[in-house]
Amino acid sequence: MKTRLILAGVLMVLGLSPIQAAKTSGSADGSDGLVRKEAPAPLFRDPVTDGAADPCLVYNRGTGEWWMLYTQRRANSETADVAYCYGNPIGVASSDDGGATWVYRGTLDLDFEPGHNTFWAPDVVWHNGMYHMFVSYIRGVRNHWGGKATMMHYTSPDLWNWTYQGPCVLPKEDVIDATLIQKPDGVWRMWYKWDSKSLYADSRDLTTWTGTDRAAVSDKPHEGAKAFRFKDRYWFIVDEWAGMAVYSSDDLENWTRQEKLILDTPSTRPDDAPSGSHGDVVVVGDRAYIFYFTHPGRRFHTRDSKNDIGNIPYELKRSSIQVAELIVNPDGTLATIDRNLPVKINLSTVQDK
């Protein structure tokens, strides 16, 4: 640990983060001069609960690392029905080699009231010198699906110490799965899931929100939306529980659905089956990577299979984080590069969400 701190200090003196230093050694892969490492498959498994889901990636300006915040489901706990999806904190993993390998760092302290409570699916943006996190909160723990979800707002100077700012007042209540993007006029737009649709609201300060109950995307039920800009287009990816649907837009107002889903079929890489679920996208120059989770044990079983006492077997609960590279085809559709092939990655170039 001491050696690592000394190395980090040397790099800071040189004006380099550990990730930026990766550019200076090894063989370049591509015209941008970046050295890319082959990412393992799976990319990450939570070593405590084996239930990493809903990943959100953010660059930590203080440490020069990439951090992954995720829903830490209690997959290896023997629980009734879907109780393993409740009572979970937000887990943290970090990468000091540009996103190729990850180490578990612990969980965030987000409690603002007593009890064992539930946090789901964070999204984090950088604004006015602070990190802002929007995460869904449900009081308590339940054995079956239920409970009112509230979108909570936190701020932090370092991604580790978070200050509770309170609930977001949105056009609808009982909402989950925030995704944010800053519009060209500086206004932030948040999309969120309500009744299996994606609604949105706008804010200049990430505190006061205005919007309507008009859905941005509502043609098919979904969750886990992710908005981003890539190759001069806005993209909106949603999890339809058998792959991800893709929409594109020039103005963030009118969305066109493409015919083909992505991540809807398994690859031959370990744990990359049966389909990709709720993920995040990081754009690095002219490349983009999608980070998503899978339930590998469900390839030949249904998600709701239970034993004699109503518990879902561990193999069907565990989840793994994977990564794939995105491309825009000549016909303008979004796709993943062949997922059977190794993924080489370096997230050195930072792009704020």
Short mmCIF file of C-alpha atoms in Angstrom, two decimals:
data_model
loop_
_atom_site.label_atom_id
_atom_site.label_comp_id
_atom_site.label_asym_id
_atom_site.label_seq_id
_atom_site.Cartn_x
_atom_site.Cartn_y
_atom_site.Cartn_z
CA MET A 1 0.00 0.00 0.00
CA LYS A 2 2.86 2.38 0.91
CA THR A 3 4.58 1.68 -2.42
CA ARG A 4 1.38 2.46 -4.29
CA LEU A 5 0.95 5.77 -2.46
CA ILE A 6 4.55 6.76 -3.24
CA LEU A 7 4.01 5.91 -6.91
CA ALA A 8 0.81 7.96 -6.99
CA GLY A 9 2.70 10.89 -5.47
CA VAL A 10 5.45 10.69 -8.09
CA LEU A 11 2.85 10.65 -10.85
CA MET A 12 1.10 13.70 -9.39
CA VAL A 13 4.42 15.59 -9.32
CA LEU A 14 4.84 14.74 -12.98
CA GLY A 15 1.34 15.96 -13.66
CA LEU A 16 0.06 12.50 -14.58
CA SER A 17 -2.72 10.41 -13.13
CA PRO A 18 -2.03 6.66 -12.91
CA ILE A 19 -4.36 6.18 -15.89
CA GLN A 20 -2.69 8.89 -17.96
CA ALA A 21 0.68 7.32 -17.20
CA ALA A 22 -0.47 4.19 -19.05
CA LYS A 23 -0.19 6.19 -22.27
CA THR A 24 3.56 6.48 -21.87
CA SER A 25 4.50 2.81 -21.86
CA GLY A 26 3.75 -0.33 -23.82
CA SER A 27 2.51 -0.64 -27.40
CA ALA A 28 -0.13 1.71 -28.73
CA ASP A 29 -3.35 0.12 -29.96
CA GLY A 30 -5.04 2.39 -32.50
CA SER A 31 -4.45 5.78 -34.09
CA ASP A 32 -5.07 7.67 -30.84
CA GLY A 33 -1.86 6.35 -29.29
CA LEU A 34 -3.51 4.78 -26.24
CA VAL A 35 -2.29 1.49 -24.82
CA ARG A 36 -5.27 -0.81 -24.27
CA LYS A 37 -5.30 -3.82 -22.01
CA GLU A 38 -7.43 -6.90 -22.53
CA ALA A 39 -10.29 -6.92 -20.04
CA PRO A 40 -11.12 -10.21 -18.31
CA ALA A 41 -14.52 -11.86 -18.59
CA PRO A 42 -16.31 -11.38 -16.39
CA LEU A 43 -14.94 -7.90 -15.79
CA PHE A 44 -15.99 -7.87 -12.13
CA ARG A 45 -17.75 -10.05 -9.55
CA ASP A 46 -18.53 -8.68 -6.11
CA PRO A 47 -16.29 -10.70 -3.73
CA VAL A 48 -18.64 -10.24 -0.76
CA THR A 49 -22.18 -10.83 -2.07
CA ASP A 50 -21.59 -11.92 -5.71
CA GLY A 51 -24.49 -9.70 -6.73
CA ALA A 52 -23.05 -6.69 -8.58
CA ALA A 53 -25.72 -5.06 -10.76
CA ASP A 54 -26.65 -1.71 -12.34
CA PRO A 55 -23.08 -0.39 -12.75
CA CYS A 56 -22.35 3.35 -12.96
CA LEU A 57 -18.84 4.46 -13.93
CA VAL A 58 -17.33 7.79 -12.94
CA TYR A 59 -13.83 9.22 -13.10
CA ASN A 60 -12.40 10.07 -9.68
CA ARG A 61 -10.52 13.32 -10.16
CA GLY A 62 -8.85 13.05 -6.77
CA THR A 63 -7.30 9.62 -7.19
CA GLY A 64 -6.89 9.46 -10.98
CA GLU A 65 -8.92 6.23 -11.03
CA TRP A 66 -12.17 5.08 -12.51
CA TRP A 67 -14.76 4.11 -9.94
CA MET A 68 -17.70 1.80 -10.42
CA LEU A 69 -20.72 2.33 -8.19
CA TYR A 70 -23.32 -0.43 -8.32
CA THR A 71 -26.26 -2.08 -6.63
CA GLN A 72 -24.79 -4.67 -4.27
CA ARG A 73 -27.45 -7.38 -4.36
CA ARG A 74 -27.19 -10.05 -1.67
CA ALA A 75 -26.98 -12.92 -4.15
CA ASN A 76 -25.20 -15.39 -1.86
CA SER A 77 -27.67 -14.91 1.00
CA GLU A 78 -30.40 -17.50 1.51
CA THR A 79 -33.52 -15.36 1.33
CA ALA A 80 -37.18 -15.71 0.50
CA ASP A 81 -38.10 -14.90 -3.10
CA VAL A 82 -36.50 -11.58 -4.20
CA ALA A 83 -35.42 -10.35 -0.75
CA TYR A 84 -31.82 -10.55 -1.97
CA CYS A 85 -32.58 -7.50 -4.15
CA TYR A 86 -33.50 -5.47 -1.06
CA GLY A 87 -31.45 -4.33 1.91
CA ASN A 88 -28.48 -3.67 -0.33
CA PRO A 89 -26.05 -0.74 -0.17
CA ILE A 90 -24.18 0.81 -3.09
CA GLY A 91 -20.94 -1.07 -3.71
CA VAL A 92 -17.72 0.49 -4.97
CA ALA A 93 -14.93 -0.93 -7.12
CA SER A 94 -11.99 1.01 -8.56
CA SER A 95 -9.63 0.65 -11.51
CA ASP A 96 -6.19 2.24 -11.82
CA ASP A 97 -5.44 0.81 -15.26
CA GLY A 98 -8.10 2.50 -17.36
CA GLY A 99 -10.98 0.15 -16.64
CA ALA A 100 -9.35 -3.16 -17.52
CA THR A 101 -9.23 -4.60 -14.00
CA TRP A 102 -11.20 -3.75 -10.87
CA VAL A 103 -10.79 -4.13 -7.12
CA TYR A 104 -13.57 -4.06 -4.55
CA ARG A 105 -13.36 -1.10 -2.16
CA GLY A 106 -16.44 -1.43 0.06
CA THR A 107 -19.85 0.23 0.30
CA LEU A 108 -21.07 3.80 0.63
CA ASP A 109 -22.61 5.15 3.83
CA LEU A 110 -25.84 6.74 2.55
CA ASP A 111 -28.11 6.19 5.54
CA PHE A 112 -30.21 9.19 6.53
CA GLU A 113 -32.77 7.39 8.71
CA PRO A 114 -32.60 4.34 11.02
CA GLY A 115 -32.99 0.78 9.86
CA HIS A 116 -31.79 -1.63 7.23
CA ASN A 117 -32.84 0.00 3.98
CA THR A 118 -32.50 -0.40 0.23
CA PHE A 119 -30.54 1.52 -2.41
CA TRP A 120 -30.76 0.85 -6.13
CA ALA A 121 -29.09 1.92 -9.37
CA PRO A 122 -27.01 5.11 -8.85
CA ASP A 123 -26.10 7.63 -11.51
CA VAL A 124 -23.38 10.21 -10.86
CA VAL A 125 -22.50 13.46 -12.65
CA TRP A 126 -19.92 16.19 -12.01
CA HIS A 127 -21.32 19.71 -11.64
CA ASN A 128 -19.88 22.93 -10.16
CA GLY A 129 -16.97 21.20 -8.44
CA MET A 130 -19.01 18.41 -6.83
CA TYR A 131 -20.18 14.91 -7.65
CA HIS A 132 -23.96 14.57 -7.63
CA MET A 133 -25.50 11.14 -7.15
CA PHE A 134 -29.10 10.21 -7.85
CA VAL A 135 -30.08 6.87 -6.38
CA SER A 136 -33.39 5.13 -5.74
CA TYR A 137 -34.26 4.48 -2.11
CA ILE A 138 -36.80 2.13 -0.52
CA ARG A 139 -37.35 2.00 3.20
CA GLY A 140 -36.69 -1.40 4.75
CA VAL A 141 -36.33 -4.87 3.25
CA ARG A 142 -39.03 -6.92 1.58
CA ASN A 143 -39.41 -10.60 0.69
CA HIS A 144 -41.37 -9.79 -2.48
CA TRP A 145 -41.42 -6.97 -5.03
CA GLY A 146 -42.97 -3.84 -3.54
CA GLY A 147 -42.34 -0.66 -1.59
CA LYS A 148 -42.36 2.95 -2.70
CA ALA A 149 -39.13 4.10 -4.33
CA THR A 150 -37.91 7.68 -4.03
CA MET A 151 -35.15 9.32 -6.08
CA MET A 152 -32.62 10.67 -3.57
CA HIS A 153 -29.95 13.31 -4.20
CA TYR A 154 -26.48 13.25 -2.60
CA THR A 155 -23.34 15.34 -3.16
CA SER A 156 -19.68 14.53 -2.56
CA PRO A 157 -16.25 16.12 -3.10
CA ASP A 158 -14.49 12.75 -3.47
CA LEU A 159 -17.03 9.99 -4.36
CA TRP A 160 -16.64 8.43 -0.91
CA ASN A 161 -18.10 10.89 1.59
CA TRP A 162 -21.65 11.76 0.62
CA THR A 163 -23.99 14.44 1.97
CA TYR A 164 -27.71 13.76 1.79
CA GLN A 165 -29.52 16.58 -0.03
CA GLY A 166 -33.00 15.12 0.13
CA PRO A 167 -35.54 13.63 -2.28
CA CYS A 168 -35.97 14.91 -5.82
CA VAL A 169 -39.36 16.47 -6.40
CA LEU A 170 -40.30 15.04 -9.80
CA PRO A 171 -43.53 15.00 -11.82
CA LYS A 172 -44.13 11.42 -10.68
CA GLU A 173 -43.49 9.52 -7.47
CA ASP A 174 -42.32 5.93 -6.97
CA VAL A 175 -39.50 6.13 -9.52
CA ILE A 176 -36.17 4.39 -10.09
CA ASP A 177 -33.21 4.22 -12.50
CA ALA A 178 -32.02 7.79 -13.09
CA THR A 179 -29.83 8.68 -16.05
CA LEU A 180 -28.62 12.23 -16.63
CA ILE A 181 -27.10 14.23 -19.45
CA GLN A 182 -26.31 17.94 -19.76
CA LYS A 183 -27.99 19.61 -22.73
CA PRO A 184 -26.16 22.10 -24.98
CA ASP A 185 -27.86 25.00 -23.14
CA GLY A 186 -26.39 23.82 -19.82
CA VAL A 187 -29.64 22.42 -18.45
CA TRP A 188 -29.48 18.93 -16.97
CA ARG A 189 -32.05 16.37 -18.07
CA MET A 190 -32.90 13.36 -15.92
CA TRP A 191 -34.79 10.41 -17.26
CA TYR A 192 -36.27 7.94 -14.80
CA LYS A 193 -38.48 4.86 -14.81
CA TRP A 194 -42.10 5.20 -13.83
CA ASP A 195 -44.61 2.44 -14.61
CA SER A 196 -42.11 0.78 -17.01
CA LYS A 197 -41.78 3.99 -19.05
CA SER A 198 -39.02 6.59 -19.23
CA LEU A 199 -40.14 10.05 -18.14
CA TYR A 200 -37.91 13.10 -17.79
CA ALA A 201 -37.42 16.38 -15.93
CA ASP A 202 -34.99 19.31 -16.35
CA SER A 203 -32.89 21.32 -13.89
CA ARG A 204 -30.20 23.99 -14.03
CA ASP A 205 -28.88 23.31 -10.54
CA LEU A 206 -29.66 19.57 -10.07
CA THR A 207 -31.91 20.54 -7.18
CA THR A 208 -35.11 22.07 -8.58
CA TRP A 209 -36.75 19.95 -11.28
CA THR A 210 -39.44 20.83 -13.80
CA GLY A 211 -41.17 18.53 -16.23
CA THR A 212 -44.38 16.83 -17.25
CA ASP A 213 -45.66 13.29 -17.05
CA ARG A 214 -45.14 12.85 -20.80
CA ALA A 215 -42.98 9.83 -21.51
CA ALA A 216 -39.85 10.20 -23.63
CA VAL A 217 -39.93 6.49 -24.49
CA SER A 218 -42.96 4.32 -23.79
CA ASP A 219 -43.51 1.95 -26.72
CA LYS A 220 -42.38 -1.14 -24.78
CA PRO A 221 -41.94 -1.81 -21.04
CA HIS A 222 -38.37 -1.34 -19.87
CA GLU A 223 -36.04 -0.13 -17.13
CA GLY A 224 -32.44 0.89 -16.63
CA ALA A 225 -32.22 3.62 -19.28
CA LYS A 226 -28.88 5.19 -20.18
CA ALA A 227 -28.49 8.40 -22.21
CA PHE A 228 -25.22 9.46 -23.85
CA ARG A 229 -23.72 11.22 -26.88
CA PHE A 230 -21.55 9.33 -29.37
CA LYS A 231 -20.60 9.95 -33.00
CA ASP A 232 -22.56 13.22 -33.17
CA ARG A 233 -25.82 11.61 -32.05
CA TYR A 234 -27.68 11.20 -28.80
CA TRP A 235 -28.43 7.63 -27.81
CA PHE A 236 -30.87 6.16 -25.34
CA ILE A 237 -30.50 2.50 -24.33
CA VAL A 238 -33.11 0.70 -22.24
CA ASP A 239 -33.17 -2.75 -20.66
CA GLU A 240 -36.10 -4.82 -21.96
CA TRP A 241 -35.08 -7.88 -19.86
CA ALA A 242 -34.05 -9.83 -22.96
CA GLY A 243 -31.49 -7.41 -24.35
CA MET A 244 -31.36 -3.65 -24.74
CA ALA A 245 -33.41 -1.51 -27.10
CA VAL A 246 -31.67 1.44 -28.75
CA TYR A 247 -33.09 4.86 -29.62
CA SER A 248 -31.33 7.81 -31.27
CA SER A 249 -32.02 11.53 -31.46
CA ASP A 250 -30.61 14.79 -32.77
CA ASP A 251 -32.28 16.98 -30.18
CA LEU A 252 -32.98 14.90 -27.03
CA GLU A 253 -36.69 15.41 -27.69
CA ASN A 254 -37.64 13.06 -30.51
CA TRP A 255 -36.38 9.50 -30.34
CA THR A 256 -36.27 6.89 -33.11
CA ARG A 257 -36.08 3.24 -32.18
CA GLN A 258 -33.78 1.02 -34.19
CA GLU A 259 -35.02 -2.41 -35.16
CA LYS A 260 -32.23 -4.53 -33.69
CA LEU A 261 -31.58 -4.91 -29.98
CA ILE A 262 -28.08 -5.11 -28.53
CA LEU A 263 -26.80 -7.56 -25.90
CA ASP A 264 -29.82 -9.78 -26.57
CA THR A 265 -27.81 -12.95 -27.23
CA PRO A 266 -25.07 -14.67 -25.19
CA SER A 267 -21.42 -14.63 -26.17
CA THR A 268 -18.91 -17.42 -25.63
CA ARG A 269 -17.01 -15.40 -23.01
CA PRO A 270 -17.35 -16.65 -19.41
CA ASP A 271 -20.51 -15.45 -17.62
CA ASP A 272 -21.63 -13.40 -20.65
CA ALA A 273 -25.12 -14.91 -20.83
CA PRO A 274 -28.00 -15.03 -21.36
CA SER A 275 -28.37 -11.29 -22.14
CA GLY A 276 -27.06 -7.93 -20.97
CA SER A 277 -28.95 -5.95 -18.32
CA HIS A 278 -29.03 -2.37 -16.96
CA GLY A 279 -25.70 -0.79 -17.79
CA ASP A 280 -23.67 2.37 -18.26
CA VAL A 281 -21.78 3.79 -21.24
CA VAL A 282 -18.43 5.59 -21.18
CA VAL A 283 -17.37 7.52 -24.29
CA VAL A 284 -13.61 7.88 -24.80
CA GLY A 285 -12.71 9.94 -27.83
CA ASP A 286 -14.10 8.11 -30.84
CA ARG A 287 -14.77 4.91 -28.88
CA ALA A 288 -17.56 3.92 -26.51
CA TYR A 289 -17.83 1.06 -24.04
CA ILE A 290 -20.96 -0.35 -22.45
CA PHE A 291 -20.72 -1.85 -18.97
CA TYR A 292 -23.61 -4.15 -18.09
CA PHE A 293 -24.50 -7.05 -15.83
CA THR A 294 -25.57 -10.59 -16.56
CA HIS A 295 -27.24 -13.45 -14.69
CA PRO A 296 -25.09 -16.30 -16.07
CA GLY A 297 -27.00 -19.05 -14.25
CA ARG A 298 -30.26 -18.13 -15.94
CA ARG A 299 -29.17 -19.31 -19.35
CA PHE A 300 -31.20 -22.49 -19.00
CA HIS A 301 -33.61 -21.48 -16.24
CA THR A 302 -36.30 -18.89 -15.67
CA ARG A 303 -35.60 -15.94 -13.39
CA ASP A 304 -38.41 -16.92 -11.01
CA SER A 305 -37.48 -20.56 -10.41
CA LYS A 306 -37.80 -21.34 -6.69
CA ASN A 307 -37.15 -24.26 -4.40
CA ASP A 308 -39.65 -25.93 -2.06
CA ILE A 309 -39.58 -23.10 0.51
CA GLY A 310 -39.89 -20.27 -2.02
CA ASN A 311 -36.20 -19.33 -2.25
CA ILE A 312 -34.44 -18.61 -5.53
CA PRO A 313 -31.27 -20.75 -5.88
CA TYR A 314 -27.93 -18.97 -5.63
CA GLU A 315 -26.94 -19.83 -9.20
CA LEU A 316 -29.93 -17.90 -10.53
CA LYS A 317 -29.26 -14.88 -8.28
CA ARG A 318 -25.57 -14.26 -8.81
CA SER A 319 -24.60 -11.56 -11.32
CA SER A 320 -21.45 -10.47 -13.12
CA ILE A 321 -20.32 -7.18 -14.67
CA GLN A 322 -19.18 -7.32 -18.31
CA VAL A 323 -17.95 -4.82 -20.88
CA ALA A 324 -18.34 -4.57 -24.66
CA GLU A 325 -17.27 -1.96 -27.20
CA LEU A 326 -19.95 -0.07 -29.12
CA ILE A 327 -19.80 0.97 -32.77
CA VAL A 328 -22.05 2.87 -35.16
CA ASN A 329 -22.64 0.88 -38.33
CA PRO A 330 -22.58 2.49 -41.79
CA ASP A 331 -26.39 2.40 -41.77
CA GLY A 332 -26.43 4.52 -38.60
CA THR A 333 -27.41 1.78 -36.16
CA LEU A 334 -25.66 1.15 -32.86
CA ALA A 335 -24.12 -2.28 -32.27
CA THR A 336 -21.49 -4.05 -30.21
CA ILE A 337 -18.25 -5.34 -31.66
CA ASP A 338 -18.17 -9.16 -31.75
CA ARG A 339 -18.49 -10.05 -28.06
CA ASN A 340 -16.86 -13.44 -28.58
CA LEU A 341 -13.58 -11.61 -29.08
CA PRO A 342 -11.47 -10.12 -26.27
CA VAL A 343 -12.25 -6.51 -25.32
CA LYS A 344 -9.29 -4.14 -25.14
CA ILE A 345 -9.90 -1.02 -23.10
CA ASN A 346 -8.35 2.20 -21.80
CA LEU A 347 -10.57 4.92 -20.39
CA SER A 348 -7.80 7.49 -20.23
CA THR A 349 -9.70 10.31 -21.91
CA VAL A 350 -12.28 11.67 -19.51
CA GLN A 351 -15.69 12.75 -20.74
CA ASP A 352 -18.11 14.04 -18.15
CA LYS A 353 -21.65 12.72 -18.22
#
